Short mmCIF file of C-alpha atoms in Angstrom, two decimals:
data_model
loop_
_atom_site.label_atom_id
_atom_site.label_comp_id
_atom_site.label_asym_id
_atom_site.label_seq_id
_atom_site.Cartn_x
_atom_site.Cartn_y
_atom_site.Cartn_z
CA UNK A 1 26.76 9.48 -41.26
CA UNK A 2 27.31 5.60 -41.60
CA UNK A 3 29.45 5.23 -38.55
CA UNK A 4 28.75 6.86 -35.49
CA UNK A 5 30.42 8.00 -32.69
CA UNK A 6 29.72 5.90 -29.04
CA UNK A 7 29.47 9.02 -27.40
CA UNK A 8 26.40 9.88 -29.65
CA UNK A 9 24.69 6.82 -29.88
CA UNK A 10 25.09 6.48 -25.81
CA UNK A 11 23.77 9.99 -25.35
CA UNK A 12 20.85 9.54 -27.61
CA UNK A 13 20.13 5.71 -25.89
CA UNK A 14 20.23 7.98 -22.30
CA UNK A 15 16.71 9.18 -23.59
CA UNK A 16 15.28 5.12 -22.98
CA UNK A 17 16.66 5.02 -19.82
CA UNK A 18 14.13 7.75 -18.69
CA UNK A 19 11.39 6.08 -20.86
CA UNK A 20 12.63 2.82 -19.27
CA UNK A 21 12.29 3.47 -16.06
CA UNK A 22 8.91 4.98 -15.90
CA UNK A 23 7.48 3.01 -17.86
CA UNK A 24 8.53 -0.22 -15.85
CA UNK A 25 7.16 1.02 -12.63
CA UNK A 26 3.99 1.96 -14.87
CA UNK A 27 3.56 -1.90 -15.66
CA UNK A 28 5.11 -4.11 -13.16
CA UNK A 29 3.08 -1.45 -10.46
CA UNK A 30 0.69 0.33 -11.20
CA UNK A 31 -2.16 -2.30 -11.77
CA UNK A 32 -0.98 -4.06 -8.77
CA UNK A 33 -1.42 -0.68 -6.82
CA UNK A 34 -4.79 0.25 -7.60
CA UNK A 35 -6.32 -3.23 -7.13
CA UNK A 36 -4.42 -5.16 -4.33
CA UNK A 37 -3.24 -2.04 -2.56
CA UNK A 38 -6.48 0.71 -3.06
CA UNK A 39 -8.69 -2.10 -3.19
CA UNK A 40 -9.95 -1.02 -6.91
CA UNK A 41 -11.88 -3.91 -8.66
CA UNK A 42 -9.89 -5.76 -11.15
CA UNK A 43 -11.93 -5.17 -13.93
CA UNK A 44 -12.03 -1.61 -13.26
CA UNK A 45 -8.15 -1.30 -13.02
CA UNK A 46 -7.55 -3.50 -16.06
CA UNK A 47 -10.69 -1.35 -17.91
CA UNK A 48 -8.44 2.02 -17.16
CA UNK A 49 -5.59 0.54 -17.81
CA UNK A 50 -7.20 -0.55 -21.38
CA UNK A 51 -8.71 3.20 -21.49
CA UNK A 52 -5.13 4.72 -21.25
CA UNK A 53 -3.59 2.37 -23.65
CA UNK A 54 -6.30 3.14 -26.46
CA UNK A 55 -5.59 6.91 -25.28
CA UNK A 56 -2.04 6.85 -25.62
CA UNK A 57 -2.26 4.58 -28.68
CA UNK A 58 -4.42 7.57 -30.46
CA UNK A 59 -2.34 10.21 -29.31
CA UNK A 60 0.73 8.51 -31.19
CA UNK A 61 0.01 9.01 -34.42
CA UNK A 62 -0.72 12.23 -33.82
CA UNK A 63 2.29 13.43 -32.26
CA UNK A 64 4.06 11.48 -34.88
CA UNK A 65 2.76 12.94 -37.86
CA UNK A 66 3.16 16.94 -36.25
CA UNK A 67 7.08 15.73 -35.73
CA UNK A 68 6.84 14.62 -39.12
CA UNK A 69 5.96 17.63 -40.77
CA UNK A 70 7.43 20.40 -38.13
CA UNK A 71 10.03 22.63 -39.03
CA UNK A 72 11.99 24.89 -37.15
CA UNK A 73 15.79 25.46 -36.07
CA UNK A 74 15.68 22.81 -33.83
CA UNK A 75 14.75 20.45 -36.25
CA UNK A 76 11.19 18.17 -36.33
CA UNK A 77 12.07 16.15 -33.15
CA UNK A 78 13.82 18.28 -30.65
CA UNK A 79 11.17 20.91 -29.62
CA UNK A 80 8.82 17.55 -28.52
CA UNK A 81 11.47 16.24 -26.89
CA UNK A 82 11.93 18.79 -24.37
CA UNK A 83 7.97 18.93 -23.85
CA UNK A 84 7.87 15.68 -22.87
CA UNK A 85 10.32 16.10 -19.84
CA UNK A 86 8.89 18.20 -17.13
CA UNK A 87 5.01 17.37 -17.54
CA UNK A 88 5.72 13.50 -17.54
CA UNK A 89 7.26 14.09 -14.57
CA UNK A 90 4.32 16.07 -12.67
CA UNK A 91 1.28 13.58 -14.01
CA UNK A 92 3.30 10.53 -13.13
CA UNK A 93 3.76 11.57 -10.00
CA UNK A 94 -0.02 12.08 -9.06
CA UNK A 95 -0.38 9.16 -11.07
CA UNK A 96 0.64 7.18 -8.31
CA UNK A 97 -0.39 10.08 -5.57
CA UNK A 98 -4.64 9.17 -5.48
CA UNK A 99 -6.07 12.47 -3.54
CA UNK A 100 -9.34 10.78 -3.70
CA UNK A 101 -11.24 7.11 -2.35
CA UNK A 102 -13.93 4.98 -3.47
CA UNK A 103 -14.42 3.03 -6.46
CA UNK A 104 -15.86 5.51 -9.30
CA UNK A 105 -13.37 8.24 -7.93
CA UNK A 106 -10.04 5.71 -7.89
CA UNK A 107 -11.28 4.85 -11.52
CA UNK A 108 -11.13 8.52 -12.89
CA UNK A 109 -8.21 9.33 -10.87
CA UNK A 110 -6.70 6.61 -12.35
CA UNK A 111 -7.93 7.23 -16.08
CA UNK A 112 -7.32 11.06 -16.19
CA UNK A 113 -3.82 11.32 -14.71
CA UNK A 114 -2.71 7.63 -16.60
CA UNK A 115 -3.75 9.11 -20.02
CA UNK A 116 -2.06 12.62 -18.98
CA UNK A 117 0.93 10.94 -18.12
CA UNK A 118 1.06 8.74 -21.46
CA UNK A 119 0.34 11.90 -23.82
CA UNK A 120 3.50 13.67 -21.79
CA UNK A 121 5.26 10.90 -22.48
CA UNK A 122 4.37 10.20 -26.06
CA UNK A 123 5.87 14.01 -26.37
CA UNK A 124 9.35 12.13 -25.62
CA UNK A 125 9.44 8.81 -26.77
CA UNK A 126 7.40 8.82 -30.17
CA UNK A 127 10.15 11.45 -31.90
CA UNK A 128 12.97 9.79 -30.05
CA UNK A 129 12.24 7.05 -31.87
CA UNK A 130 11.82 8.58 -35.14
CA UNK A 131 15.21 10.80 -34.40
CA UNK A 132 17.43 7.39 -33.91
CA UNK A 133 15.95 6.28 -37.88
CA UNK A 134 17.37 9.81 -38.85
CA UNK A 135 20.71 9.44 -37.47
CA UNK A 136 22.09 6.67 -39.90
CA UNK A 137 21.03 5.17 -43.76
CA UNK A 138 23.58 2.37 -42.94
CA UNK A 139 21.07 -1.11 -42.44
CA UNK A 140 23.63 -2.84 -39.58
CA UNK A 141 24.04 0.98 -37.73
CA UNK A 142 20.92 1.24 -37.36
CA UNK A 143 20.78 -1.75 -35.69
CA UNK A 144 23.32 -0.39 -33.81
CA UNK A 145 21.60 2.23 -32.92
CA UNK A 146 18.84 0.44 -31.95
CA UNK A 147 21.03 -1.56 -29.84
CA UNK A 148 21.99 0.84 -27.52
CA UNK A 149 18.42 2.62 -27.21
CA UNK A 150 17.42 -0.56 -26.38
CA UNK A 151 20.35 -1.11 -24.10
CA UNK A 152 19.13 1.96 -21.95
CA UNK A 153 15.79 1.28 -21.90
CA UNK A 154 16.96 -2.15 -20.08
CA UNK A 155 18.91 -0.40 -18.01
CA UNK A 156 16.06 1.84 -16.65
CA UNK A 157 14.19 -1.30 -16.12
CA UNK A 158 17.53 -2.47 -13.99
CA UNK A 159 17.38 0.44 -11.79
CA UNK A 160 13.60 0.89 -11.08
CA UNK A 161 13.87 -3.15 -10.29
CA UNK A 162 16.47 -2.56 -7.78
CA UNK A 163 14.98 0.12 -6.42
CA UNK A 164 11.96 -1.79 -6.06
CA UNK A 165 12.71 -5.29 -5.17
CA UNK A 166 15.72 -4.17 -3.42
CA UNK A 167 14.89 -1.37 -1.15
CA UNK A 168 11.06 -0.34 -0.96
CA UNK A 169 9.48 -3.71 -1.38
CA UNK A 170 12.14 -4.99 1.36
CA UNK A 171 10.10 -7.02 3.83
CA UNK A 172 9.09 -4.96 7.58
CA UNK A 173 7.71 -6.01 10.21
CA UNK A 174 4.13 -5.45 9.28
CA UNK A 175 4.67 -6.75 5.90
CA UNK A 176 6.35 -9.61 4.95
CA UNK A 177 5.63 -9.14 1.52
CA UNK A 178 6.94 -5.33 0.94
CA UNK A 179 5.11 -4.77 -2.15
CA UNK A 180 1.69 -4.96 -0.04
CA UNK A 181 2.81 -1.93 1.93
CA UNK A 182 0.26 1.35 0.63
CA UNK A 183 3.18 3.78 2.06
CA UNK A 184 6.28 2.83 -0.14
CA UNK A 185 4.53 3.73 -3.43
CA UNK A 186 4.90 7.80 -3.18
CA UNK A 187 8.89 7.72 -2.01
CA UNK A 188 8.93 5.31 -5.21
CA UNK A 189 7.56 7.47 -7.51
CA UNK A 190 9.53 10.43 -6.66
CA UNK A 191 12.64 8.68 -7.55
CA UNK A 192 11.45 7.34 -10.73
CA UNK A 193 10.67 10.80 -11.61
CA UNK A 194 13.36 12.37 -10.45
CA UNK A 195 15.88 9.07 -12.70
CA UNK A 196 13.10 10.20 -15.89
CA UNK A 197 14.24 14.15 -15.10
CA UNK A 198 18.04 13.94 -15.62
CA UNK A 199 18.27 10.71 -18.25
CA UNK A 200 15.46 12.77 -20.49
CA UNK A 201 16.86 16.06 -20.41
CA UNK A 202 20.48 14.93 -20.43
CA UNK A 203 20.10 13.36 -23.57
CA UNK A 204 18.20 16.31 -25.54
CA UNK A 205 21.35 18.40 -24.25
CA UNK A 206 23.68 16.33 -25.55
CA UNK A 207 22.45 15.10 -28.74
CA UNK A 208 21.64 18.32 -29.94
CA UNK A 209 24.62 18.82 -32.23
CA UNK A 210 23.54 16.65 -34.72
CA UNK A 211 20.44 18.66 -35.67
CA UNK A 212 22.05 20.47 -38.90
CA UNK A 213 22.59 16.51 -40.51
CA UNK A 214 19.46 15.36 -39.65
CA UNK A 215 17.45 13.47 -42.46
CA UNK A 216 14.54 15.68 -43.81
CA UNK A 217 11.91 15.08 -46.13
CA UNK A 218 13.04 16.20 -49.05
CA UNK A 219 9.78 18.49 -49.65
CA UNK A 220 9.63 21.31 -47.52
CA UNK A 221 6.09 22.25 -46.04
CA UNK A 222 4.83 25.04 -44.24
CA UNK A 223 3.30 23.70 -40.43
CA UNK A 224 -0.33 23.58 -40.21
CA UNK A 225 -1.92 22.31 -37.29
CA UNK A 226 -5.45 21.65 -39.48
CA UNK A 227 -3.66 20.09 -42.59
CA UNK A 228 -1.48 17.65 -39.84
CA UNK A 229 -4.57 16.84 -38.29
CA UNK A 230 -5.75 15.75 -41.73
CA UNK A 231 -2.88 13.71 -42.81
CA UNK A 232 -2.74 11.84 -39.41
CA UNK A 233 -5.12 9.43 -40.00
CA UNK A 234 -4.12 9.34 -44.27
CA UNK A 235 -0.29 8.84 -43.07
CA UNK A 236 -1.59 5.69 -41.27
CA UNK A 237 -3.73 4.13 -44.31
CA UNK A 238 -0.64 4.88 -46.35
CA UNK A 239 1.84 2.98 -43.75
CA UNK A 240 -0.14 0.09 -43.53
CA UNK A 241 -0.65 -0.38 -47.29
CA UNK A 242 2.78 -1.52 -46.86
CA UNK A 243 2.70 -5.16 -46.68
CA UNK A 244 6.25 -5.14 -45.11
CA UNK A 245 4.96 -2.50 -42.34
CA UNK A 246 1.63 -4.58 -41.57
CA UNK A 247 3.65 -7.83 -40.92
CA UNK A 248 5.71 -6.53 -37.97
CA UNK A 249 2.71 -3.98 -37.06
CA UNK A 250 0.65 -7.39 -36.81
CA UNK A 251 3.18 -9.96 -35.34
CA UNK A 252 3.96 -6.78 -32.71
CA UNK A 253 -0.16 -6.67 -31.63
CA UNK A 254 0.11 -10.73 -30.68
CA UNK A 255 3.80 -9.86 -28.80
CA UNK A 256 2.50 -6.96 -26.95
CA UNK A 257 -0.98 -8.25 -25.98
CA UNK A 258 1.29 -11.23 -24.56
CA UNK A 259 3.68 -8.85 -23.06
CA UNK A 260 0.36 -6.71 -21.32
CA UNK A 261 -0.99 -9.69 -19.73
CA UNK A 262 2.80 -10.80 -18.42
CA UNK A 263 3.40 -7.31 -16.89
CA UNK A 264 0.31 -6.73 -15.50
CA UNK A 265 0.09 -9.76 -13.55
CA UNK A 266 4.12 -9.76 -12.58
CA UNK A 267 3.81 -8.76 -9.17
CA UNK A 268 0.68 -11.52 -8.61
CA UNK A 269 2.74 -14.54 -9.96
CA UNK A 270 5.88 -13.67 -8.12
CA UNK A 271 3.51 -12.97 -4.67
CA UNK A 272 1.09 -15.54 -4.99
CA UNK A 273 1.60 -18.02 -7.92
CA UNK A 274 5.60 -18.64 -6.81
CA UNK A 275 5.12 -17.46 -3.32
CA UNK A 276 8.24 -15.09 -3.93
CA UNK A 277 8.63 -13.51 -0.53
CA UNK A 278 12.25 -11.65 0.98
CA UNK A 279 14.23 -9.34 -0.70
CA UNK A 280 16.68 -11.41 -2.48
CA UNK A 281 14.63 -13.62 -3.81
CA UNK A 282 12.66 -11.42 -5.56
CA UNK A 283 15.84 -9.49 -6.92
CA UNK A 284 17.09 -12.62 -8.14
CA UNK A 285 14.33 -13.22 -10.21
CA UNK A 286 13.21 -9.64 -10.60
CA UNK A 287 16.26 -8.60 -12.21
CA UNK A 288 17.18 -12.07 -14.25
CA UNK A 289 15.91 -11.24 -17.39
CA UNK A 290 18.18 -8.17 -18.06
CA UNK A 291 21.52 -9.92 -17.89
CA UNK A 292 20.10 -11.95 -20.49
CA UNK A 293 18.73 -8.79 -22.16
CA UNK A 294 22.07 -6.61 -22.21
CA UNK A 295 23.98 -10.40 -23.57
CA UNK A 296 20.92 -10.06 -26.39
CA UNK A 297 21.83 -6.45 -27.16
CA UNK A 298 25.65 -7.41 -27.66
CA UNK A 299 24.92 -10.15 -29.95
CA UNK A 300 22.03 -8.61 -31.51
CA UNK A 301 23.77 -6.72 -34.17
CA UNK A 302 26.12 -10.00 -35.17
CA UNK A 303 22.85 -12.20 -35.25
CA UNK A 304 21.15 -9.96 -37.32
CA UNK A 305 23.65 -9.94 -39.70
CA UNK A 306 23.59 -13.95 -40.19
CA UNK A 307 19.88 -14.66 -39.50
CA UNK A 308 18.43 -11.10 -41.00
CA UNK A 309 15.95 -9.20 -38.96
CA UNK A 310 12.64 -11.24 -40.65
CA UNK A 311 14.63 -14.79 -38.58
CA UNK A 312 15.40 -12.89 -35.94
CA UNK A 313 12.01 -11.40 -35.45
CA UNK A 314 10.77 -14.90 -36.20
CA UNK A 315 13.10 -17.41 -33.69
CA UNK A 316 13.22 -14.71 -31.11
CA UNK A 317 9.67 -14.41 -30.43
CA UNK A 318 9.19 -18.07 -30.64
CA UNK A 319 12.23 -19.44 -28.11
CA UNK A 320 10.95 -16.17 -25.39
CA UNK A 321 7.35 -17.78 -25.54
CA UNK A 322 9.10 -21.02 -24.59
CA UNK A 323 10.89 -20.02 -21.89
CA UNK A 324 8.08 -18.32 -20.59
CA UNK A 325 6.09 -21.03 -20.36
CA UNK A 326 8.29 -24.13 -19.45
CA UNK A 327 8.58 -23.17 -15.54
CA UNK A 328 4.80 -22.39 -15.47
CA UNK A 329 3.99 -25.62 -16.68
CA UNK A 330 6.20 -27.68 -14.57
CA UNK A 331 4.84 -25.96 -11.42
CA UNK A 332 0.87 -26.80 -12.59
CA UNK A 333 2.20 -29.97 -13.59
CA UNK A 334 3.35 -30.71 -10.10
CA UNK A 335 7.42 -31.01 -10.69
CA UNK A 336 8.44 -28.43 -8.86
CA UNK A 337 6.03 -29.68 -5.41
CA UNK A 338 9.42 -31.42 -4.01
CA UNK A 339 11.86 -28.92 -4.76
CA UNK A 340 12.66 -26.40 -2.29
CA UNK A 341 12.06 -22.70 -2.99
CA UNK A 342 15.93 -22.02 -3.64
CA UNK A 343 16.14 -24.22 -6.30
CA UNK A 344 12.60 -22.98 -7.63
CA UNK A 345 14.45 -19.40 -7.76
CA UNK A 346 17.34 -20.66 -9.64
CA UNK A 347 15.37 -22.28 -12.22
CA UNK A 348 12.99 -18.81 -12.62
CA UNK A 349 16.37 -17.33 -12.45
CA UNK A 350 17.68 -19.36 -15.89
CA UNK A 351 14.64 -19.65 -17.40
CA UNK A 352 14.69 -15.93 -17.43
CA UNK A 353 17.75 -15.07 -18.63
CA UNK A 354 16.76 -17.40 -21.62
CA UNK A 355 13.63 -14.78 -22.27
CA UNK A 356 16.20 -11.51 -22.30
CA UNK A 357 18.73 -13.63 -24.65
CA UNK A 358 15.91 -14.47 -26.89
CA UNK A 359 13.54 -11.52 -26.92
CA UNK A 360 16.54 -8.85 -27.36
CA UNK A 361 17.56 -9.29 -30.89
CA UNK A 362 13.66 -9.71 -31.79
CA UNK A 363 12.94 -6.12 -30.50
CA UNK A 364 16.24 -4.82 -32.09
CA UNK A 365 15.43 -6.35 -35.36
CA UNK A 366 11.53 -5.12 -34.94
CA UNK A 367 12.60 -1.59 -34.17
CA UNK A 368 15.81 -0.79 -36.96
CA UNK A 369 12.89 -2.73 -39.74
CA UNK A 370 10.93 0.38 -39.29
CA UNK A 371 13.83 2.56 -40.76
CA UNK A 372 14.22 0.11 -43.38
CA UNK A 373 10.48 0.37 -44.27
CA UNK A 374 10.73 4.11 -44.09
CA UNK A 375 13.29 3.71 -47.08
CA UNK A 376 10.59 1.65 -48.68
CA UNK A 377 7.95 3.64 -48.54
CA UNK A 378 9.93 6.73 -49.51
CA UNK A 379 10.82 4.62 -52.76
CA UNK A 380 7.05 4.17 -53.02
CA UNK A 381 5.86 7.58 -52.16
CA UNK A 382 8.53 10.15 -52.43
CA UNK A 383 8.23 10.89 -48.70
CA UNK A 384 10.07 10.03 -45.40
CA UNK A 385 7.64 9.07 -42.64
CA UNK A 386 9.63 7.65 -40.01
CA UNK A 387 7.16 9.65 -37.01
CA UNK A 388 4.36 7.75 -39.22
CA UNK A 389 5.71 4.13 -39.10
CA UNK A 390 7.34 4.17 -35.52
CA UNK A 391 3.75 5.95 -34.20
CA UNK A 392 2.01 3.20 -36.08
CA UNK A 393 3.78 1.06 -34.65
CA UNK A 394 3.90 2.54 -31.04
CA UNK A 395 -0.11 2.21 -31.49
CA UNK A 396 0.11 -1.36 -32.15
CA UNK A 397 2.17 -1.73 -28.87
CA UNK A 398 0.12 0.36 -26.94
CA UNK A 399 -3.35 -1.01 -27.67
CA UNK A 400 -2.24 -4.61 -27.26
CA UNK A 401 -0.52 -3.86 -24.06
CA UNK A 402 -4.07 -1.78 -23.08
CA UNK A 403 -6.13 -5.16 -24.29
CA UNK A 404 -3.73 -7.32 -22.50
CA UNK A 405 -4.49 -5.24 -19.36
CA UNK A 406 -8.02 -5.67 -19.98
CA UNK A 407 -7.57 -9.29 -20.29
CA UNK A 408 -5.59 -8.93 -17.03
CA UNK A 409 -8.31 -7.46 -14.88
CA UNK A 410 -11.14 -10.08 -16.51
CA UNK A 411 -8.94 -12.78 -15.98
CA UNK A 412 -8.83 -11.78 -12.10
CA UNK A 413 -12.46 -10.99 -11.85
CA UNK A 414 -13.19 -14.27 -13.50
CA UNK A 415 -11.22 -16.69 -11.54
CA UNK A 416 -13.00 -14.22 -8.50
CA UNK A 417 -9.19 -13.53 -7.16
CA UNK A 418 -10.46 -12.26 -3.54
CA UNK A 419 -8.52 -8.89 -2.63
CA UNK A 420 -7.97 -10.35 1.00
CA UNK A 421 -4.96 -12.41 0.58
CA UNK A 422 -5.86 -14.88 3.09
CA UNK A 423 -8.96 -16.41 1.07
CA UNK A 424 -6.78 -17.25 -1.82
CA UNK A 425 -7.42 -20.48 -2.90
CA UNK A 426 -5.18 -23.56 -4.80
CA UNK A 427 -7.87 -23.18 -7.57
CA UNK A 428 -7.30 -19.33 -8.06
CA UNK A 429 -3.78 -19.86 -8.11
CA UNK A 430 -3.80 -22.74 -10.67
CA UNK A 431 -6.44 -20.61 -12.77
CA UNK A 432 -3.60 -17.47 -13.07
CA UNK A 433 -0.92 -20.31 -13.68
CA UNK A 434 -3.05 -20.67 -17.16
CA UNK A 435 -3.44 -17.08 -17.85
CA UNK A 436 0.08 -16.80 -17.30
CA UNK A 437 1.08 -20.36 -19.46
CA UNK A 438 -0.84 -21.51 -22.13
CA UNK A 439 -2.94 -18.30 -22.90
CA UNK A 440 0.20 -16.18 -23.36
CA UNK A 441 1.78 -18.52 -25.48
CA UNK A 442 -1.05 -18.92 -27.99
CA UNK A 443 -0.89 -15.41 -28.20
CA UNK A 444 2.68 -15.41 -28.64
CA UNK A 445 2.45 -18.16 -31.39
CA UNK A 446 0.13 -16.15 -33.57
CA UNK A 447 2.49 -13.08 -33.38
CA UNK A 448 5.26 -15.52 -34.93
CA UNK A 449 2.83 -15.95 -37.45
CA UNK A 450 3.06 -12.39 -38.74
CA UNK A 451 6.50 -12.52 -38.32
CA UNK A 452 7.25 -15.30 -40.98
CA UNK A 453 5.90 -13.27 -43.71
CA UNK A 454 8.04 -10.20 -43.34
CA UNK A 455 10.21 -10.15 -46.70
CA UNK A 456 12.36 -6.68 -46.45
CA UNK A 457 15.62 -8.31 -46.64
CA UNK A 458 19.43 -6.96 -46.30
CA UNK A 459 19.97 -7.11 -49.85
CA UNK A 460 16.29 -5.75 -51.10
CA UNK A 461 17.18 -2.85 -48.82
CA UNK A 462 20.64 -2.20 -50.55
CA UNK A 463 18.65 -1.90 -53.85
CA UNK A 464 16.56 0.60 -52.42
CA UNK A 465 19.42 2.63 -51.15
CA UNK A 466 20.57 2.82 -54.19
CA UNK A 467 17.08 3.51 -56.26
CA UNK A 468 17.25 6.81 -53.12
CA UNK A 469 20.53 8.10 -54.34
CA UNK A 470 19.90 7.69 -57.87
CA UNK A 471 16.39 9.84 -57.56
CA UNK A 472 18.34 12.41 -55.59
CA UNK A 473 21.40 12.45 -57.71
#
């Protein structure tokens, strides 16, 4: 199954559109709504939002290895699949739908139902990952592959940003800022839900043909829930003893813990730290990045080809920490003080379509290595663990994003960001333009680190193709 058809690798990408969409209005929102809108304490929203992460970051693994090593008719990664549809739905949805007030109660609302709604999730996403490394052996399809997962997912983001900066954070009467309006969130929610509904289970129903020419491990193994539990935890020793696996699991900590602290703290640098305020001006600049993103997933594939996926991880990550922080240091600076605010758009505008161009082919390249290490480690241990590697690697994601929430919520409780919006102060706001500047690009800088030493080239992973067919032959 070198070449695929479009129709398949578009309905299997429809699956990241769900897990797009909800996840966005997880990041960009949901820190912003339990401490600016329900008055929650910064460090106690970032310290759920860390609690989750480490939550759904365990739970990975675990799902991942029981995908692994399930068998039925459906296959490992189908009957997850449709268990992570309906539930993520329902916990999301009270996620963002508090039946309860005051400070300890907000908390543990907003611990139980966030980790709920993760481990739902992680029902979905962790085998759709692993099913996309299954669909192709070929090293540039499953870039392709990649490409249009990734493609989807961008395109959830798209619509939950129009949706959002578009129509319910439009500006009323009582709120010139929409975003700071409690009664917008529920309607929100229900559409994201209902978008996660029909992408999730459209794409199960449609990919399911392939099932009978799905890669399997070549040793079949009777399910046990006790011996899975056991191997979870052996099944991640065993992926990170793979040097090429712990330099992207590594450089992908640094990313996402840069990445945590960027989404958490979206909706307070376009309020506050730009003073972003009308609909279109917040569309503009809500929604730049993802032109850049979809030009990143065309080019992806061809770059990867001439650069490799270890340059590509490498330059990627480095010119998106850039871009990032250029605009942020020109406003602290004191350039931008003369300029008026359209102008300031159009340079946030640019500067992040330069992020989505650069970042793309870095995530492309991070996600179809994983395959390519699965081939590796088969070589090395006569087993496939794709569910292993891309739940390793989910973790990694996951507990940086949960540490860069943390980091979030400290950051606001330590520059003492008041939660009345009138008392905010030149000094707070110069104080976030750091945490948002410099701090995420050191972070960003180590991650390229990591990246520089990843050595699982095109041609290294032809030879191992072919040290696969002779064992099998």
């Amino acid at each position: 199954m070198s070449n695929l058809s479009f129709n398949l690798k578009a309905s299997y990408g429809l699956g990241q559109l769900s897990v797009g969409a909800l996840t966005l209005m997880q990041r960009i929102c949901l820190f912003f709504f339990y401490s600016q809108i329900l008055g929650l304490s910064p460090l106690l929203a970032g310290l759920a939002s860390a609690i989750a992460s480490l939550f759904d970051a365990i739970t990975d693994p675990i799902i991942g290895s029981f995908s692994d090593n399930w068998r039925s008719k459906y296959g490992r990664r189908f009957p997850f699949l449709v268990i992570g549809t309906f539930p993520t739905a329902l916990s999301a949805f009270l996620l963002f739908t508090p039946l309860v007030e005051g400070e300890i109660l907000l908390f543990s609302w907003f611990v139980f139902f966030s980790c709920l709604t993760n481990l739902f999730l992680t029902f979905f996403a962790i085998p759709h990952f692993a099913l996309g490394a299954e669909l192709s052996k070929d090293y540039l399809e499953r870039a392709s592959v990649v490409g249009y997962r990734q493609f989807f997912y961008f395109f959830g983001h798209v619509i939950v940003l129009f949706l959002a900066y578009g129509y319910f954070f439009a500006p009323t009467d009582d709120y010139a800022n929409g975003q700071l309006n409690p009664e917008v969130y529920n309607p929100f929610i229900i559409v994201v839900v209902t978008i996660y509904l029909l992408a999730s289970i459209t794409s199960v129903w449609k990919t399911k043909s392939v099932i009978p020419s799905l890669i399997t491990d070549e040793k079949k193994v009777n399910f046990s829930i006790t011996d899975n539990f056991k191997s979870i935890f052996s099944d991640i020793y065993t992926a990170l003893q793979n040097r090429s696996f712990r330099m992207v699991f590594f450089g992908n900590i640094f990313t996402s813990m840069a990445a945590g602290v960027t989404f958490n703290l979206e909706l307070y640098a376009l309020t506050f730290f730009w003073g972003l305020s009308g609909e279109m001006s917040l569309l503009l600049v809500g929604l730049a990045f993802y032109p850049g993103a979809f030009i990143g997933v065309f080019i992806a594939k061809q770059l990867i080809s001439i650069l490799d996926k270890r340059n590509s991880m490498l330059y990627g990550n480095a010119m998106w920490i850039i871009f990032i922080i250029i605009p942020i240091l020109m406003k602290l600076l004191g350039m931008l003080d003369d300029l008026e605010m359209s102008i300031i758009v159009m340079i946030l505008v640019s500067f992040r379509i330069m992020q989505g161009i650069a970042i793309t082919p870095c995530d492309i390249a991070f996600g179809s290595s994983l395959a390519d290490i699965s081939d590796e480690q088969e070589i090395q241990t006569h087993k496939r663990q794709e569910g292993a590697f891309f739940a390793a690697a989910f973790f990694s994601i996951k507990a940086a994003l949960g540490l860069g929430s943390a980091l979030s919520g400290f950051a606001l409780w330590f520059i003492a960001w008041p939660s009345n919006v009138d008392n905010i102060t030149s000094e707070n706001l110069f104080d976030l333009g750091i945490v948002l500047g410099p701090f995420v690009a050191v972070l960003g800088l180590i991650s390229c680190y990591f990246f520089s030493k990843y050595d699982l080239s095109k041609n290294r992973h032809i030879e191992i193709l072919n040290q696969l067919d002779i064992r099998k032959k």
